[in-house]
XYZ file of C-alpha atoms in Angstrom:
440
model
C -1.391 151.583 244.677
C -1.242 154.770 242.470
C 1.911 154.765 239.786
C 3.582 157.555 241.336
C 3.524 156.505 244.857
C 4.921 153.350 243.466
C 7.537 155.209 241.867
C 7.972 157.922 244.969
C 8.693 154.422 247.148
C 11.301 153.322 244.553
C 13.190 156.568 244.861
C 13.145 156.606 248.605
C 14.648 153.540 248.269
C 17.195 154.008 245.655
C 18.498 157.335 246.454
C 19.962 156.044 250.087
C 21.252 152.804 247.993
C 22.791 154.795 245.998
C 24.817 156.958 248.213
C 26.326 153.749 249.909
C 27.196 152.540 246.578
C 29.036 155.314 245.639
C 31.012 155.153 249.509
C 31.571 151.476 248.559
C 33.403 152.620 245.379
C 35.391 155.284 246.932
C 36.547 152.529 249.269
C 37.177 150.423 246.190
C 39.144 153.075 244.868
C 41.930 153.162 248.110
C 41.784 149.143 247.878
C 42.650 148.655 244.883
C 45.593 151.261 244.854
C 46.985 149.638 248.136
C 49.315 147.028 247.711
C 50.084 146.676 250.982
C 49.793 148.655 254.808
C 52.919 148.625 257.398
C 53.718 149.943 260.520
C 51.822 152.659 262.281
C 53.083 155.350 260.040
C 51.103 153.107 257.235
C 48.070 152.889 258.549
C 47.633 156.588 259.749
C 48.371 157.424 256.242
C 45.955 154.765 255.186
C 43.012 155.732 257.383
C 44.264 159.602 256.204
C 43.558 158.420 252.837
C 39.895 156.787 253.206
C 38.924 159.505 255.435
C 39.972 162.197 252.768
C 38.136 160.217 250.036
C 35.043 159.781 252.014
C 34.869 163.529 253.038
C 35.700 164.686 249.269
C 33.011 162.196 247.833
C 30.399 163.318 251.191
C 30.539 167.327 249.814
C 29.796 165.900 246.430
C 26.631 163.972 248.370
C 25.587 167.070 250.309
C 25.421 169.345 247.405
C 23.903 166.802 245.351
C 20.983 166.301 247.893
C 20.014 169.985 248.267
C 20.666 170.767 244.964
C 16.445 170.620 244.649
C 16.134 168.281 241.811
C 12.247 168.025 241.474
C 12.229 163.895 240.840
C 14.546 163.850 244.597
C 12.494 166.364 246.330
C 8.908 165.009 245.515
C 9.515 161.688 246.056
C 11.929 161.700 249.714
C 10.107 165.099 250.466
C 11.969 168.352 251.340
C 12.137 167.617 255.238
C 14.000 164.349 254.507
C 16.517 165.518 252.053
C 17.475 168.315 254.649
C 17.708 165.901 257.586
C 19.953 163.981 255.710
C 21.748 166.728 254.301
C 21.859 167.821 258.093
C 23.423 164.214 259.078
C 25.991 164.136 255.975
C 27.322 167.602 257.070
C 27.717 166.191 260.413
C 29.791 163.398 259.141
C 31.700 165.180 256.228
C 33.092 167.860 258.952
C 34.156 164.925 260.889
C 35.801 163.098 257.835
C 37.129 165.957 257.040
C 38.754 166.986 260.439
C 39.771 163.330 260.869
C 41.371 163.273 257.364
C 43.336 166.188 258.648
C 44.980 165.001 261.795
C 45.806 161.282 260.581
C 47.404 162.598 257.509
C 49.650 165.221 259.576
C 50.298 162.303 262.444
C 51.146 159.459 259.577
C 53.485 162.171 257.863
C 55.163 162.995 260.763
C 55.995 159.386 261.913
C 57.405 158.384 258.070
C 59.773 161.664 257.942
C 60.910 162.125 261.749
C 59.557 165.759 262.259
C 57.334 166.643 264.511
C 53.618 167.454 263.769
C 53.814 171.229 263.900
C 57.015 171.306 261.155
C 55.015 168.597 259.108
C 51.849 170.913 258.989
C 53.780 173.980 257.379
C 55.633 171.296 255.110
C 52.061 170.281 253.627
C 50.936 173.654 253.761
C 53.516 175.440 252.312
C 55.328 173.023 249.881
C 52.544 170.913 248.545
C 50.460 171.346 245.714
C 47.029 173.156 246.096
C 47.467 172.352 249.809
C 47.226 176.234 251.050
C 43.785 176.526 248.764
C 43.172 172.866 250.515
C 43.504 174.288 253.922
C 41.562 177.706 253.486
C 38.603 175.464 252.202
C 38.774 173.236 255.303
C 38.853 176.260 257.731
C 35.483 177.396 255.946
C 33.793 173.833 255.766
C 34.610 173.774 259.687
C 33.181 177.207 260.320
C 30.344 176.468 258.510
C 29.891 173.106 260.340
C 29.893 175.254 263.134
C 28.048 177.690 262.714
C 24.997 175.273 261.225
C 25.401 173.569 264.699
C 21.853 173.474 266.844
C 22.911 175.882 269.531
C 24.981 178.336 267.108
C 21.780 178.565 264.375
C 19.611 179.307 267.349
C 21.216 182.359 268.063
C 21.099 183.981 264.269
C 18.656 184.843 261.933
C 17.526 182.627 259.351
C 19.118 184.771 256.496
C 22.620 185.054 258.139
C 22.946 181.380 258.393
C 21.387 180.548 255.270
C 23.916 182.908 253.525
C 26.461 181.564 255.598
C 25.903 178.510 254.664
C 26.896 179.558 251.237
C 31.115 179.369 251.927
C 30.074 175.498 251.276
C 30.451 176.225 247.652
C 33.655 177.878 248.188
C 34.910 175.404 250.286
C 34.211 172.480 247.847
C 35.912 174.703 244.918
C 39.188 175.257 247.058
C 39.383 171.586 248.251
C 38.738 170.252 244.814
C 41.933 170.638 243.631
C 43.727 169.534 246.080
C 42.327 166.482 246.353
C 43.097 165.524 242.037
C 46.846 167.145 242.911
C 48.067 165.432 246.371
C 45.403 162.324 246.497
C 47.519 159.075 246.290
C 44.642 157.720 245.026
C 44.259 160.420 241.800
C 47.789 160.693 241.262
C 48.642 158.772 237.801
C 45.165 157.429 238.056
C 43.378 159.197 235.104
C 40.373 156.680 235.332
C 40.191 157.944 238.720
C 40.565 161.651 237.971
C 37.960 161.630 235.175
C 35.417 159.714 237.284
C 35.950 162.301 240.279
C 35.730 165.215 237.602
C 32.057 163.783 236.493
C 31.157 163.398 239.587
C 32.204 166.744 240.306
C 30.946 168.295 236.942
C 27.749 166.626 237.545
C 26.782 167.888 240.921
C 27.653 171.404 239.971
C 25.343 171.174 236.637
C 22.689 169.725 239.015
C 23.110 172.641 241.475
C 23.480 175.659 238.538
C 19.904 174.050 236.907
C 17.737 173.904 239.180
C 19.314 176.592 242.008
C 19.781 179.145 240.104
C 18.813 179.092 236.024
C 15.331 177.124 236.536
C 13.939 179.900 238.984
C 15.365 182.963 236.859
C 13.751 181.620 233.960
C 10.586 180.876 235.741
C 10.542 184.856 237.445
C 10.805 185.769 233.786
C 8.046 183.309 231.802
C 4.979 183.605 234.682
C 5.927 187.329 235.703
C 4.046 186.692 239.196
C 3.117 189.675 241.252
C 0.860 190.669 244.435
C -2.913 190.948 243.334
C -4.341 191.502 246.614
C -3.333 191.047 250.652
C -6.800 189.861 252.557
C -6.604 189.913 256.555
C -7.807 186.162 257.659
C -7.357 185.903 261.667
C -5.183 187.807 264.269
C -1.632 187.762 262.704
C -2.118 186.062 259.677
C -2.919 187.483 255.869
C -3.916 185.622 252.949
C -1.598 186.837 249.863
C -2.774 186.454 246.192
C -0.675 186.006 243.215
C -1.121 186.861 239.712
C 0.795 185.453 237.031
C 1.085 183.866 233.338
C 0.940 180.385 232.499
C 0.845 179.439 235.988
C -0.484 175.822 235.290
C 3.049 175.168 233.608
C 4.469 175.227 237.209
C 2.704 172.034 238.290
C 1.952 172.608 241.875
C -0.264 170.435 243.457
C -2.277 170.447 246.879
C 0.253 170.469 249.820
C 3.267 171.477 248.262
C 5.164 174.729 248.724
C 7.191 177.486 247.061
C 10.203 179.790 248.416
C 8.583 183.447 247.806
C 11.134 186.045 247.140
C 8.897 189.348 247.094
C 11.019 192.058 245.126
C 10.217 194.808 247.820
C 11.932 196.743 250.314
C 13.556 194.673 253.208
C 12.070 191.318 251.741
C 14.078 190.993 247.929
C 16.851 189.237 250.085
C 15.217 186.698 251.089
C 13.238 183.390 249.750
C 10.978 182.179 252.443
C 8.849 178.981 252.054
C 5.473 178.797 252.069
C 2.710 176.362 251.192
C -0.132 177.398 249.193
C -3.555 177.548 251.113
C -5.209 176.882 247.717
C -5.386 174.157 245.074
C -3.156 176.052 242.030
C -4.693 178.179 238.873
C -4.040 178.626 235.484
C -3.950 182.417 236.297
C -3.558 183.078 240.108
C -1.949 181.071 243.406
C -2.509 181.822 247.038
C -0.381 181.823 250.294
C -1.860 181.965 253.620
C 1.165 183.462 256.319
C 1.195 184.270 260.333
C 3.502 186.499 261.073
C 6.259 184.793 263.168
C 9.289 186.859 262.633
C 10.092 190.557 260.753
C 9.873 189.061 257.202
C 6.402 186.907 257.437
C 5.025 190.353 259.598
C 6.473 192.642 256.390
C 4.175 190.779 253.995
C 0.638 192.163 255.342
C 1.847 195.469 254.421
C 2.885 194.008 250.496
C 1.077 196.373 247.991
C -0.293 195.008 244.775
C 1.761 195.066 241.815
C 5.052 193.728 244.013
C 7.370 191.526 241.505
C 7.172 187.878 243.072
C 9.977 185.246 242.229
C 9.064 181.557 243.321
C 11.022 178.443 243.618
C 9.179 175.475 243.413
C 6.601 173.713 243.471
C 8.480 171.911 245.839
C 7.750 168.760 248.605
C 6.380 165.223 248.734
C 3.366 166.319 251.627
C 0.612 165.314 248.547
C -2.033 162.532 247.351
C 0.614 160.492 246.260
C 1.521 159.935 249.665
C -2.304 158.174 250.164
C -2.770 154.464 250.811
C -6.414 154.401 252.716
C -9.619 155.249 251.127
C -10.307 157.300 254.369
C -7.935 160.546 255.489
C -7.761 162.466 258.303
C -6.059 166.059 258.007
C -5.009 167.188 261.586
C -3.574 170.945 261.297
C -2.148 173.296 264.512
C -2.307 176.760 263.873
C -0.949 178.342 260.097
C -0.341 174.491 260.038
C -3.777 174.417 257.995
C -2.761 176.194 255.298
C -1.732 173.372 253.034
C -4.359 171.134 254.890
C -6.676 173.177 253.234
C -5.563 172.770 250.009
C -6.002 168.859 250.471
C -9.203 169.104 252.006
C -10.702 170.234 248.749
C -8.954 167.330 246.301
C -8.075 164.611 248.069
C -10.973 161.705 247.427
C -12.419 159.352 249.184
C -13.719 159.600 252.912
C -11.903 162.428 254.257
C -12.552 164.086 258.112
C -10.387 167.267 259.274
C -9.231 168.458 262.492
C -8.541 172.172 263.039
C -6.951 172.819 266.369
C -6.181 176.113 267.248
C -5.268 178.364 270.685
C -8.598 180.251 270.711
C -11.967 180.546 268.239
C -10.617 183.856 266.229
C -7.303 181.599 265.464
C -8.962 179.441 263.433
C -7.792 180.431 259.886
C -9.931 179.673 256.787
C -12.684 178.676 258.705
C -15.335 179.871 256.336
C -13.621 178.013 254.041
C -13.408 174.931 255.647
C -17.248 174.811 255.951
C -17.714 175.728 252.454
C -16.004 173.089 251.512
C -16.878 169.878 253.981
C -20.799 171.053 252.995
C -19.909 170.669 249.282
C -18.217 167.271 249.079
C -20.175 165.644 252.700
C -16.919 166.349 254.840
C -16.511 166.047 258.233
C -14.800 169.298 260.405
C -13.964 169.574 263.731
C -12.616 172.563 265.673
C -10.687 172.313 268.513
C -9.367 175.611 270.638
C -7.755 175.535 273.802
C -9.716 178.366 275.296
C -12.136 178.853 276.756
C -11.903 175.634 278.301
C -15.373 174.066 277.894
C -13.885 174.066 273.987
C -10.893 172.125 274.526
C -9.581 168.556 273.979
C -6.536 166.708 274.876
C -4.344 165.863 272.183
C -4.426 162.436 273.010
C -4.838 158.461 271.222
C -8.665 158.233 273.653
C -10.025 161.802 272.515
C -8.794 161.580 269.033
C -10.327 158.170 268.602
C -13.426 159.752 270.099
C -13.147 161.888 267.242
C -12.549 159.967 264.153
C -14.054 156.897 264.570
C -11.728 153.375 263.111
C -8.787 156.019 263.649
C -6.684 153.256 263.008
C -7.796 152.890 259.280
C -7.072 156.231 258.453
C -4.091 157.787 256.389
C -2.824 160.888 258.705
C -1.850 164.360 257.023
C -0.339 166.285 260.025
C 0.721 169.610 259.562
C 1.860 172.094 262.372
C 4.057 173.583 265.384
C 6.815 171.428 265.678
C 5.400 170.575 269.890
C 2.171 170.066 268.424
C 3.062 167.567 265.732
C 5.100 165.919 267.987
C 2.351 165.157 270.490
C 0.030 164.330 267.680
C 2.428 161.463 266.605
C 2.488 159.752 269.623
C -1.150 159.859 270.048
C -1.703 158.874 266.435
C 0.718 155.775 267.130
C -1.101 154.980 270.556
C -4.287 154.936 268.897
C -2.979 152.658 266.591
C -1.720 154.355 263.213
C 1.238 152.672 261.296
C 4.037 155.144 261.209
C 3.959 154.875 257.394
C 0.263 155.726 257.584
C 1.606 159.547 259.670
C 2.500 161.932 256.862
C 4.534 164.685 257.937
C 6.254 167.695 256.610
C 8.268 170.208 258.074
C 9.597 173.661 257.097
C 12.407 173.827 260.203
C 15.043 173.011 257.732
């Protein structure tokens, strides 16, 4: 087994670990600063107090995890990190809004008042509390508005800016966890542990967020060399820049583009490159699915280019079987491609598309599988006579000793889905499927 996917296993394994250890020693923290919990009043304050600790060291967690450290992100993959960071959020609003009531309710029972007076006594008389509560109100609307049905309804820019009142929130609650936590109070082993933890997240997040990719835009100066039309809807872009090998992309990973241009600056999309990278030039192969993918067929050469990245796990490393199949839907090919020209060993790919004219790169393709004794195979589903079921009989009609392959998979979110289930039907150990989405 190669040294990196050795050490990619380790981190998907020690990350998680992690993360409960670090819960475990939050809930250390309230033990050992409890001498003792009585009456109901007690353990509403109690339960206030391990909620509140739990939610404070969760936004820690969540910031931590998209923060896009590069040893994180190409070992657990992209996809993974943001499902988690997906599931944490889900919890730390809950924490948080549970934190919230038990404290009021446990307050309320040990001084006599009723809830409503208790909640302007925090608010108003306590330490930090008002900054406390503004930074609540935002993690909740941004809990909300990141829900399923809510994100559905907005652009991919408004949320993802949204999103951004997380930092705020964080900053406002920070303080008023040190000044009214039970736990903090007094405790300066506990203060400067939650201050590095703290401190450390935010260097994290200021690194590789924000200082890595400005000094990156300004040491490989990458701009638009050419736009080349490759099917219906989708253009191939080209990329000039300096000391582009420094950047260390490999086959199958991806970069969030930022073209400096009218309507697009705004934005960082993420695409994968549709070429193995160059000392002196990368590629991006696009379909346009929305206003900003459309806007780039009309990019004119010369257009300032910032990227993040290289970014995502979806590479060789992830390889265990001398033989590979690469099974890409649509656009979906583009870092299949890629791979089809480095990976080694025996190494068949399946192109499905809606009709023949969809099938991007095909020229390509062929080029390639003649050159290193490949095996292609197209799939469309028109016209008819053309088509195949995406099922575990016709793609085991296909790839012979299925089974024994490694599985890149790469495409619409319904087609991937219904390639996984045929993949596991046909016999293909889920850690043999290798997945990776950009519906973050």
């Amino acid at each position: 087994m190669p040294s990196r996917h050795r050490r990619d296993r380790f981190v998907l394994l020690l990350a998680p670990a992690l993360i409960w250890a670090g819960a475990a020693g939050v809930l250390a923290l309230w033990w050992s600063d409890t001498a003792s919990v009585v009456g109901p009043a007690g353990w509403l304050t109690g339960a206030g107090r391990i909620t509140g600790l739990l939610a404070g060291y969760a936004c820690a967690v969540l910031l931590a995890l998209m923060a896009r450290v590069p040893l994180l992100d190409h070992s657990v993959g992209s996809d993974r990190l943001a499902r988690w960071h997906a599931l944490g959020g889900r919890w730390t609003v809950s924490l948080a809004c549970a934190h919230t009531l038990l404290i009021i309710w446990g307050y309320s029972l040990t001084s006599r008042t009723g809830v409503v007076g208790q909640t302007a006594t925090l608010v108003l008389h306590y330490p930090d509390l008002l900054k406390g509560t503004a930074g609540f109100l935002l993690l909740l609307g941004t809990g909300i508005v990141s829900a399923r049905a809510a994100r559905r309804r907005m652009r991919y820019e408004t949320w993802h800016y949204l999103h951004f009142a997380t930092y705020l929130a964080v900053f406002l609650t920070f303080g008023h966890q040190l000044s009214n936590g039970a736990d903090f109070v007094g405790n300066h082993a506990a203060q400067l542990a939650w201050y590095a933890l703290y401190l450390g997240v935010a260097a994290l997040v200021g690194w590789f967020r924000f200082l890595v990719p400005v000094r990156r835009a300004l040491r490989h100066r990458l701009k638009v060399a050419a736009v080349h039309p490759e099917s219906p809807g989708v253009v191939s872009v080209v990329l000039t820049g300096e000391r582009l090998d420094e950047l260390g992309a490999r086959p199958g990973q991806f970069f969030r583009w930022r073209f400096l241009a009218r309507g697009l600056w705004w934005t960082a999309s993420p695409y994968s490159l549709s070429a193995p990278a160059h000392p002196r030039h990368l590629r991006i192969t696009v379909k346009a699915v929305g206003g900003h993918s459309a806007a780039l067929a009309g990019l004119r050469p010369g257009t300032r280019v910032w990227a993040e990245g290289p970014y995502g796990a979806f590479t060789a490393d992830r390889r265990t079987a001398r033989k590979v199949l690469l099974l890409g839907g649509g656009v979906g090919i583009t870092p299949l491609r890629a791979l089809f020209e480095t990976l080694p060993g025996e190494v068949t790919l399946v192109h499905r598309a809606r009709r023949p004219e969809d099938l991007t790169l095909r020229a390509e393709l062929d080029a390639i599988a003649a050159a290193r004794g490949a095996t292609v195979h197209y799939v469309v589903d028109e016209p008819a006579a053309y088509s195949s079921p995406l099922t575990a009989r016709a793609l085991s009609r296909l790839v012979p000793d299925l089974a024994a392959h490694d599985v890149y998979l790469c495409g619409p979110p319904g087609m991937t889905e219904a390639a996984t289930r045929a993949l596991r039907g046909a016999g293909v150990p889920r850690r043999r499927i290798h997945h990776e989405s950009f519906e973050f």
